[in-house]
Amino acid sequence: MKNQKMYEADDKLISIIRDNYNILQGLGAFGINLGFGDKTVKEVCEDQGADTYTFLAVINYTINGYRDNDDAGRLSIPTLMTYLKASHAYFVDFQLPTIRKDLQDALDETDNLARLIMKLYDEYAHSIRKHMKYEEQMVFPYVEGLQQGSASASYDVETYSKHHTQTDLKLRELKNIIIKYLPSDGLHNNQLTATLYNIYNCEQWLKEHAEVEDEIFIPAVRRLEQKAKHTDVSAKINNMINPNIGAQETLSDREKDVIVALVQGMSNKEMADHLCISVNTVITHRRNIARKLQIHSPAGLTIYAIVNNLVDISSVKL
């Protein structure tokens, strides 16, 4: 049964650990080191660079299954990414090798069944590494691109969601085979039992990890994706309205002065007098402006000048 207590930013972190010691590994994944005394969750997170809201969202979900349906917009994607990447590293670099060594030590290497069990474990470990490598090579770079406002045209969060299948079936099978069919003598029984206990914990951890990705990470990425695509659409619409908005950088200061004078209704002669240049120079500037901006009408140049803050719309005679 899940713990029904909801933890908040002002709760002492040591109290949460006392109630739920299984979150200890999660602390490291958030980049939180031990030795924080009696500080609150908020104080510890602020001291160690983790987003408090995101930390509590993951902790409350894994402890009591609570998830705020409206929290996707408040979650910190960088904090979630740190958590998931560190969780992968912990599981692949530490947990899998540790269980394999314990299992190997607990089995009789001369027994054929024991060798088959080790083969089954290695197949399971390979599937987990493959799954996590996919996320590191495909999903995480995609999300990092979204954070920079770039939505990939060839990948999206739904593709990831469909790919995100269960990977713990082999572990469950391994556990059941050991319990049902593997005889052990008194010398190895305690070691095998301890290894089984670790396998059960591993199975539970993997289940919670997958649920955090499904219920917290994917909705947050989906929201980020929608935001990036909205920004992209807005940029395209803006370019349709003013396709040459970037061309302002190519205009000289004098050419901008000519545009402003033109918007103010001056003739070529008046512009020449106003800017202390010849009429021929004014005509040359106007020709260059039209070529650079591909805008030839006074109305078009007026719109350009307003959009690019060369003139205030209140000063334009419409």
mmCIF file of C-alpha atoms in Angstrom:
data_model
loop_
_atom_site.group_PDB
_atom_site.id
_atom_site.type_symbol
_atom_site.label_atom_id
_atom_site.label_comp_id
_atom_site.label_asym_id
_atom_site.label_seq_id
_atom_site.Cartn_x
_atom_site.Cartn_y
_atom_site.Cartn_z
ATOM 1 C CA MET A 1 0.000 0.000 0.000
ATOM 2 C CA LYS A 2 1.234 3.465 -0.878
ATOM 3 C CA ASN A 3 1.978 5.940 1.889
ATOM 4 C CA GLN A 4 -0.896 8.444 1.806
ATOM 5 C CA LYS A 5 1.021 11.340 3.406
ATOM 6 C CA MET A 6 1.670 14.261 1.084
ATOM 7 C CA TYR A 7 5.081 15.836 1.554
ATOM 8 C CA GLU A 8 5.624 19.570 1.122
ATOM 9 C CA ALA A 9 8.504 21.981 0.715
ATOM 10 C CA ASP A 10 8.574 22.886 4.424
ATOM 11 C CA ASP A 11 8.853 19.253 5.593
ATOM 12 C CA LYS A 12 12.254 18.188 6.877
ATOM 13 C CA LEU A 13 13.945 15.903 4.380
ATOM 14 C CA ILE A 14 15.238 13.623 7.130
ATOM 15 C CA SER A 15 11.626 12.997 8.182
ATOM 16 C CA ILE A 16 10.660 11.907 4.670
ATOM 17 C CA ILE A 17 13.607 9.493 4.556
ATOM 18 C CA ARG A 18 12.685 8.157 7.979
ATOM 19 C CA ASP A 19 9.200 7.335 6.665
ATOM 20 C CA ASN A 20 10.396 6.089 3.265
ATOM 21 C CA TYR A 21 14.012 4.918 3.249
ATOM 22 C CA ASN A 22 13.651 3.649 -0.334
ATOM 23 C CA ILE A 23 13.917 7.240 -1.663
ATOM 24 C CA LEU A 24 17.601 7.355 -0.710
ATOM 25 C CA GLN A 25 18.745 6.323 -4.189
ATOM 26 C CA GLY A 26 16.492 8.995 -5.679
ATOM 27 C CA LEU A 27 18.318 11.688 -3.718
ATOM 28 C CA GLY A 28 21.539 10.936 -5.528
ATOM 29 C CA ALA A 29 19.748 11.007 -8.876
ATOM 30 C CA PHE A 30 18.588 14.558 -8.092
ATOM 31 C CA GLY A 31 22.172 15.502 -7.246
ATOM 32 C CA ILE A 32 21.371 15.759 -3.534
ATOM 33 C CA ASN A 33 24.176 14.646 -1.229
ATOM 34 C CA LEU A 34 23.741 13.447 2.329
ATOM 35 C CA GLY A 35 24.797 15.541 5.285
ATOM 36 C CA PHE A 36 21.980 18.122 5.065
ATOM 37 C CA GLY A 37 21.115 18.039 8.766
ATOM 38 C CA ASP A 38 17.577 19.085 9.704
ATOM 39 C CA LYS A 39 16.972 21.301 6.691
ATOM 40 C CA THR A 40 13.633 21.373 4.906
ATOM 41 C CA VAL A 41 13.102 19.994 1.410
ATOM 42 C CA LYS A 42 13.112 23.516 0.018
ATOM 43 C CA GLU A 43 16.347 24.443 1.800
ATOM 44 C CA VAL A 44 18.134 21.276 0.665
ATOM 45 C CA CYS A 45 16.967 21.621 -2.940
ATOM 46 C CA GLU A 46 17.976 25.273 -3.112
ATOM 47 C CA ASP A 47 21.369 24.504 -1.554
ATOM 48 C CA GLN A 48 22.092 21.657 -3.964
ATOM 49 C CA GLY A 49 20.610 22.988 -7.203
ATOM 50 C CA ALA A 50 17.466 20.876 -7.585
ATOM 51 C CA ASP A 51 14.043 22.298 -8.398
ATOM 52 C CA THR A 52 11.910 21.871 -5.267
ATOM 53 C CA TYR A 53 8.586 21.458 -7.050
ATOM 54 C CA THR A 54 9.952 18.811 -9.429
ATOM 55 C CA PHE A 55 11.674 16.929 -6.605
ATOM 56 C CA LEU A 56 8.440 16.795 -4.613
ATOM 57 C CA ALA A 57 6.424 15.800 -7.691
ATOM 58 C CA VAL A 58 8.624 12.735 -8.222
ATOM 59 C CA ILE A 59 8.900 11.874 -4.531
ATOM 60 C CA ASN A 60 5.158 12.165 -3.859
ATOM 61 C CA TYR A 61 4.362 10.125 -6.949
ATOM 62 C CA THR A 62 6.744 7.286 -6.106
ATOM 63 C CA ILE A 63 5.719 7.255 -2.432
ATOM 64 C CA ASN A 64 1.943 7.670 -2.590
ATOM 65 C CA GLY A 65 1.014 7.712 -6.267
ATOM 66 C CA TYR A 66 -0.043 11.369 -6.173
ATOM 67 C CA ARG A 67 0.210 13.368 -9.387
ATOM 68 C CA ASP A 68 -1.170 16.830 -10.063
ATOM 69 C CA ASN A 69 -2.718 16.772 -13.539
ATOM 70 C CA ASP A 70 -1.871 20.451 -13.946
ATOM 71 C CA ASP A 71 1.760 20.235 -12.857
ATOM 72 C CA ALA A 72 3.372 19.669 -16.281
ATOM 73 C CA GLY A 73 3.872 23.389 -16.796
ATOM 74 C CA ARG A 74 5.533 23.858 -13.401
ATOM 75 C CA LEU A 75 7.978 20.978 -13.685
ATOM 76 C CA SER A 76 11.639 21.725 -14.351
ATOM 77 C CA ILE A 77 12.742 19.793 -17.437
ATOM 78 C CA PRO A 78 16.466 20.227 -16.565
ATOM 79 C CA THR A 79 15.867 18.755 -13.089
ATOM 80 C CA LEU A 80 13.909 15.837 -14.568
ATOM 81 C CA MET A 81 16.655 15.226 -17.118
ATOM 82 C CA THR A 82 19.294 15.226 -14.373
ATOM 83 C CA TYR A 83 17.206 12.756 -12.386
ATOM 84 C CA LEU A 84 16.623 10.365 -15.300
ATOM 85 C CA LYS A 85 20.206 10.435 -16.565
ATOM 86 C CA ALA A 86 21.595 9.799 -13.079
ATOM 87 C CA SER A 87 19.058 7.008 -12.528
ATOM 88 C CA HIS A 88 20.214 5.345 -15.733
ATOM 89 C CA ALA A 89 23.849 5.607 -14.681
ATOM 90 C CA TYR A 90 23.088 4.166 -11.235
ATOM 91 C CA PHE A 91 21.152 1.237 -12.637
ATOM 92 C CA VAL A 92 23.448 0.371 -15.562
ATOM 93 C CA ASP A 93 26.828 1.085 -13.960
ATOM 94 C CA PHE A 94 26.132 -0.068 -10.395
ATOM 95 C CA GLN A 95 22.915 -1.995 -9.843
ATOM 96 C CA LEU A 96 23.116 -4.436 -12.760
ATOM 97 C CA PRO A 97 26.801 -5.390 -12.212
ATOM 98 C CA THR A 98 26.277 -5.715 -8.449
ATOM 99 C CA ILE A 99 23.326 -8.080 -8.793
ATOM 100 C CA ARG A 100 25.200 -10.105 -11.413
ATOM 101 C CA LYS A 101 28.202 -10.555 -9.119
ATOM 102 C CA ASP A 102 26.015 -11.493 -6.141
ATOM 103 C CA LEU A 103 24.078 -13.953 -8.276
ATOM 104 C CA GLN A 104 27.251 -15.488 -9.640
ATOM 105 C CA ASP A 105 28.692 -15.866 -6.131
ATOM 106 C CA ALA A 106 25.479 -17.505 -4.908
ATOM 107 C CA LEU A 107 25.344 -20.110 -7.695
ATOM 108 C CA ASP A 108 27.338 -23.239 -8.377
ATOM 109 C CA GLU A 109 29.216 -22.421 -11.566
ATOM 110 C CA THR A 110 29.501 -26.115 -12.438
ATOM 111 C CA ASP A 111 25.722 -26.547 -12.507
ATOM 112 C CA ASN A 112 24.112 -26.307 -15.951
ATOM 113 C CA LEU A 113 20.953 -24.729 -14.557
ATOM 114 C CA ALA A 114 23.046 -22.079 -12.828
ATOM 115 C CA ARG A 115 24.749 -21.260 -16.111
ATOM 116 C CA LEU A 116 21.362 -20.925 -17.811
ATOM 117 C CA ILE A 117 20.217 -18.577 -15.069
ATOM 118 C CA MET A 118 23.288 -16.398 -15.595
ATOM 119 C CA LYS A 119 22.560 -16.377 -19.331
ATOM 120 C CA LEU A 120 18.984 -15.288 -18.639
ATOM 121 C CA TYR A 121 20.230 -12.501 -16.388
ATOM 122 C CA ASP A 122 22.700 -11.319 -19.025
ATOM 123 C CA GLU A 123 19.881 -11.208 -21.613
ATOM 124 C CA TYR A 124 17.827 -9.130 -19.209
ATOM 125 C CA ALA A 125 20.731 -6.751 -18.519
ATOM 126 C CA HIS A 126 21.313 -6.360 -22.263
ATOM 127 C CA SER A 127 17.651 -5.430 -22.857
ATOM 128 C CA ILE A 128 17.781 -2.825 -20.093
ATOM 129 C CA ARG A 129 20.989 -1.290 -21.426
ATOM 130 C CA LYS A 130 19.533 -1.203 -24.936
ATOM 131 C CA HIS A 131 16.365 0.499 -23.687
ATOM 132 C CA MET A 132 18.234 3.124 -21.693
ATOM 133 C CA LYS A 133 20.732 3.708 -24.495
ATOM 134 C CA TYR A 134 17.815 4.440 -26.827
ATOM 135 C CA GLU A 135 16.561 7.106 -24.435
ATOM 136 C CA GLU A 136 20.029 8.629 -24.092
ATOM 137 C CA GLN A 137 20.646 8.718 -27.850
ATOM 138 C CA MET A 138 17.167 9.655 -29.057
ATOM 139 C CA VAL A 139 14.932 11.028 -26.318
ATOM 140 C CA PHE A 140 17.262 13.161 -24.227
ATOM 141 C CA PRO A 141 18.848 15.011 -27.201
ATOM 142 C CA TYR A 142 15.337 15.593 -28.595
ATOM 143 C CA VAL A 143 14.195 17.132 -25.308
ATOM 144 C CA GLU A 144 17.347 19.254 -25.086
ATOM 145 C CA GLY A 145 16.535 20.540 -28.568
ATOM 146 C CA LEU A 146 13.007 21.404 -27.446
ATOM 147 C CA GLN A 147 14.431 23.384 -24.537
ATOM 148 C CA GLN A 148 16.299 25.487 -27.084
ATOM 149 C CA GLY A 149 13.068 26.039 -29.022
ATOM 150 C CA SER A 150 13.770 23.524 -31.790
ATOM 151 C CA ALA A 151 11.090 20.911 -32.507
ATOM 152 C CA SER A 152 12.367 17.986 -34.598
ATOM 153 C CA ALA A 153 10.330 17.226 -37.692
ATOM 154 C CA SER A 154 11.288 13.528 -37.608
ATOM 155 C CA TYR A 155 10.678 12.714 -33.925
ATOM 156 C CA ASP A 156 8.116 13.507 -31.248
ATOM 157 C CA VAL A 157 7.064 12.498 -27.766
ATOM 158 C CA GLU A 158 4.387 10.111 -29.054
ATOM 159 C CA THR A 159 7.077 8.071 -30.816
ATOM 160 C CA TYR A 160 8.907 7.811 -27.504
ATOM 161 C CA SER A 161 5.724 6.945 -25.641
ATOM 162 C CA LYS A 162 4.958 4.069 -28.008
ATOM 163 C CA HIS A 163 8.520 2.796 -27.765
ATOM 164 C CA HIS A 164 8.429 2.950 -23.974
ATOM 165 C CA THR A 165 7.451 -0.664 -23.315
ATOM 166 C CA GLN A 166 8.054 -2.752 -20.216
ATOM 167 C CA THR A 167 11.553 -4.153 -19.863
ATOM 168 C CA ASP A 168 11.276 -6.080 -16.606
ATOM 169 C CA LEU A 169 9.636 -9.280 -17.880
ATOM 170 C CA LYS A 170 12.927 -11.202 -18.030
ATOM 171 C CA LEU A 171 13.759 -10.104 -14.485
ATOM 172 C CA ARG A 172 10.399 -11.382 -13.248
ATOM 173 C CA GLU A 173 10.992 -14.672 -15.067
ATOM 174 C CA LEU A 174 14.477 -14.974 -13.580
ATOM 175 C CA LYS A 175 13.170 -14.383 -10.077
ATOM 176 C CA ASN A 176 10.445 -17.009 -10.434
ATOM 177 C CA ILE A 177 12.820 -19.633 -11.855
ATOM 178 C CA ILE A 178 15.237 -19.176 -8.960
ATOM 179 C CA ILE A 179 12.469 -19.525 -6.391
ATOM 180 C CA LYS A 180 10.726 -22.487 -8.008
ATOM 181 C CA TYR A 181 13.462 -24.599 -9.506
ATOM 182 C CA LEU A 182 16.938 -23.793 -8.209
ATOM 183 C CA PRO A 183 18.076 -25.995 -5.320
ATOM 184 C CA SER A 184 20.690 -24.540 -3.002
ATOM 185 C CA ASP A 185 22.708 -25.898 -0.119
ATOM 186 C CA GLY A 186 22.998 -24.249 3.268
ATOM 187 C CA LEU A 187 26.269 -22.590 2.313
ATOM 188 C CA HIS A 188 24.780 -20.577 -0.529
ATOM 189 C CA ASN A 189 21.177 -20.269 0.646
ATOM 190 C CA ASN A 190 21.604 -17.030 2.617
ATOM 191 C CA GLN A 191 23.542 -15.410 -0.209
ATOM 192 C CA LEU A 192 20.955 -16.475 -2.776
ATOM 193 C CA THR A 193 18.129 -15.180 -0.584
ATOM 194 C CA ALA A 194 19.866 -11.826 -0.208
ATOM 195 C CA THR A 195 20.379 -11.650 -3.977
ATOM 196 C CA LEU A 196 16.703 -12.443 -4.545
ATOM 197 C CA TYR A 197 15.801 -9.628 -2.187
ATOM 198 C CA ASN A 198 17.928 -7.267 -4.281
ATOM 199 C CA ILE A 199 16.249 -8.515 -7.447
ATOM 200 C CA TYR A 200 12.824 -7.746 -5.940
ATOM 201 C CA ASN A 201 14.002 -4.244 -5.052
ATOM 202 C CA CYS A 202 15.425 -3.855 -8.544
ATOM 203 C CA GLU A 203 12.089 -4.875 -10.046
ATOM 204 C CA GLN A 204 10.213 -2.357 -7.911
ATOM 205 C CA TRP A 205 12.707 0.406 -8.685
ATOM 206 C CA LEU A 206 12.450 -0.228 -12.410
ATOM 207 C CA LYS A 207 8.656 -0.157 -12.222
ATOM 208 C CA GLU A 208 8.663 3.194 -10.413
ATOM 209 C CA HIS A 209 11.270 4.589 -12.824
ATOM 210 C CA ALA A 210 9.107 3.686 -15.824
ATOM 211 C CA GLU A 211 6.021 5.198 -14.154
ATOM 212 C CA VAL A 212 7.850 8.475 -13.492
ATOM 213 C CA GLU A 213 8.784 8.612 -17.173
ATOM 214 C CA ASP A 214 5.214 7.798 -18.269
ATOM 215 C CA GLU A 215 3.282 9.939 -15.803
ATOM 216 C CA ILE A 216 5.599 12.889 -15.159
ATOM 217 C CA PHE A 217 8.353 13.152 -17.784
ATOM 218 C CA ILE A 218 6.311 12.445 -20.926
ATOM 219 C CA PRO A 219 3.490 14.932 -20.048
ATOM 220 C CA ALA A 220 6.119 17.597 -19.292
ATOM 221 C CA VAL A 221 7.884 16.933 -22.605
ATOM 222 C CA ARG A 222 4.550 16.970 -24.432
ATOM 223 C CA ARG A 223 3.840 20.424 -23.018
ATOM 224 C CA LEU A 224 7.318 21.624 -23.967
ATOM 225 C CA GLU A 225 6.820 20.180 -27.437
ATOM 226 C CA GLN A 226 3.540 22.027 -27.879
ATOM 227 C CA LYS A 227 5.189 25.251 -26.767
ATOM 228 C CA ALA A 228 8.091 24.793 -29.211
ATOM 229 C CA LYS A 229 5.748 24.008 -32.079
ATOM 230 C CA HIS A 230 3.571 27.000 -31.210
ATOM 231 C CA THR A 231 6.660 29.210 -31.259
ATOM 232 C CA ASP A 232 7.661 27.728 -34.600
ATOM 233 C CA VAL A 233 4.197 28.374 -36.058
ATOM 234 C CA SER A 234 4.234 31.942 -34.724
ATOM 235 C CA ALA A 235 7.606 32.538 -36.354
ATOM 236 C CA LYS A 236 6.320 31.206 -39.672
ATOM 237 C CA ILE A 237 3.248 33.429 -39.488
ATOM 238 C CA ASN A 238 5.446 36.402 -38.649
ATOM 239 C CA ASN A 239 7.645 35.641 -41.637
ATOM 240 C CA MET A 240 4.572 35.401 -43.858
ATOM 241 C CA ILE A 241 3.440 38.830 -42.697
ATOM 242 C CA ASN A 242 6.919 40.308 -42.993
ATOM 243 C CA PRO A 243 9.206 37.922 -44.898
ATOM 244 C CA ASN A 244 12.071 40.412 -44.880
ATOM 245 C CA ILE A 245 12.108 41.198 -41.178
ATOM 246 C CA GLY A 246 15.650 39.865 -40.887
ATOM 247 C CA ALA A 247 16.815 42.086 -43.691
ATOM 248 C CA GLN A 248 16.808 45.143 -41.413
ATOM 249 C CA GLU A 249 20.298 44.151 -40.362
ATOM 250 C CA THR A 250 21.508 44.632 -43.941
ATOM 251 C CA LEU A 251 20.248 48.197 -44.185
ATOM 252 C CA SER A 252 22.662 51.036 -43.570
ATOM 253 C CA ASP A 253 21.782 53.785 -41.117
ATOM 254 C CA ARG A 254 21.313 56.190 -44.018
ATOM 255 C CA GLU A 255 18.901 53.802 -45.733
ATOM 256 C CA LYS A 256 16.876 53.595 -42.518
ATOM 257 C CA ASP A 257 16.809 57.398 -42.431
ATOM 258 C CA VAL A 258 15.441 57.413 -45.988
ATOM 259 C CA ILE A 259 12.693 54.961 -45.008
ATOM 260 C CA VAL A 260 11.685 57.108 -42.048
ATOM 261 C CA ALA A 261 11.596 60.229 -44.218
ATOM 262 C CA LEU A 262 9.557 58.426 -46.850
ATOM 263 C CA VAL A 263 7.066 57.223 -44.211
ATOM 264 C CA GLN A 264 6.745 60.818 -43.039
ATOM 265 C CA GLY A 265 5.586 61.729 -46.540
ATOM 266 C CA MET A 266 8.637 63.584 -47.810
ATOM 267 C CA SER A 267 9.391 63.877 -51.519
ATOM 268 C CA ASN A 268 12.800 62.989 -52.943
ATOM 269 C CA LYS A 269 13.780 66.688 -52.883
ATOM 270 C CA GLU A 270 12.586 67.116 -49.293
ATOM 271 C CA MET A 271 14.471 63.987 -48.234
ATOM 272 C CA ALA A 272 17.623 65.282 -49.953
ATOM 273 C CA ASP A 273 17.394 68.602 -48.126
ATOM 274 C CA HIS A 274 16.527 66.948 -44.812
ATOM 275 C CA LEU A 275 19.408 64.461 -44.982
ATOM 276 C CA CYS A 276 21.880 66.876 -46.650
ATOM 277 C CA ILE A 277 22.445 64.617 -49.642
ATOM 278 C CA SER A 278 21.701 64.925 -53.347
ATOM 279 C CA VAL A 279 18.459 63.845 -54.990
ATOM 280 C CA ASN A 280 20.402 61.266 -57.006
ATOM 281 C CA THR A 281 21.750 59.782 -53.764
ATOM 282 C CA VAL A 282 18.195 59.587 -52.390
ATOM 283 C CA ILE A 283 17.090 57.736 -55.526
ATOM 284 C CA THR A 284 20.065 55.351 -55.201
ATOM 285 C CA HIS A 285 19.172 54.662 -51.540
ATOM 286 C CA ARG A 286 15.540 53.989 -52.459
ATOM 287 C CA ARG A 287 16.633 51.611 -55.221
ATOM 288 C CA ASN A 288 18.912 49.731 -52.789
ATOM 289 C CA ILE A 289 16.164 49.575 -50.146
ATOM 290 C CA ALA A 290 13.707 48.080 -52.636
ATOM 291 C CA ARG A 291 16.292 45.505 -53.742
ATOM 292 C CA LYS A 292 17.216 44.482 -50.199
ATOM 293 C CA LEU A 293 13.699 44.325 -48.787
ATOM 294 C CA GLN A 294 11.806 43.442 -51.949
ATOM 295 C CA ILE A 295 9.306 46.114 -50.908
ATOM 296 C CA HIS A 296 8.508 48.769 -53.503
ATOM 297 C CA SER A 297 5.417 50.615 -52.280
ATOM 298 C CA PRO A 298 5.295 53.428 -49.671
ATOM 299 C CA ALA A 299 2.584 51.460 -47.823
ATOM 300 C CA GLY A 300 4.820 48.395 -47.664
ATOM 301 C CA LEU A 301 7.754 50.417 -46.385
ATOM 302 C CA THR A 302 5.483 52.027 -43.791
ATOM 303 C CA ILE A 303 4.485 48.595 -42.479
ATOM 304 C CA TYR A 304 8.144 47.553 -42.445
ATOM 305 C CA ALA A 305 9.139 50.682 -40.514
ATOM 306 C CA ILE A 306 6.401 50.123 -37.897
ATOM 307 C CA VAL A 307 7.141 46.409 -37.413
ATOM 308 C CA ASN A 308 10.871 47.064 -37.064
ATOM 309 C CA ASN A 309 10.412 50.008 -34.681
ATOM 310 C CA LEU A 310 11.863 52.616 -37.024
ATOM 311 C CA VAL A 311 8.791 54.769 -36.423
ATOM 312 C CA ASP A 312 5.951 54.769 -33.921
ATOM 313 C CA ILE A 313 2.583 53.919 -35.388
ATOM 314 C CA SER A 314 1.036 56.957 -33.651
ATOM 315 C CA SER A 315 3.243 59.275 -35.716
ATOM 316 C CA VAL A 316 2.195 57.769 -39.067
ATOM 317 C CA LYS A 317 -0.479 59.446 -41.113
ATOM 318 C CA LEU A 318 -2.816 56.681 -42.237
#
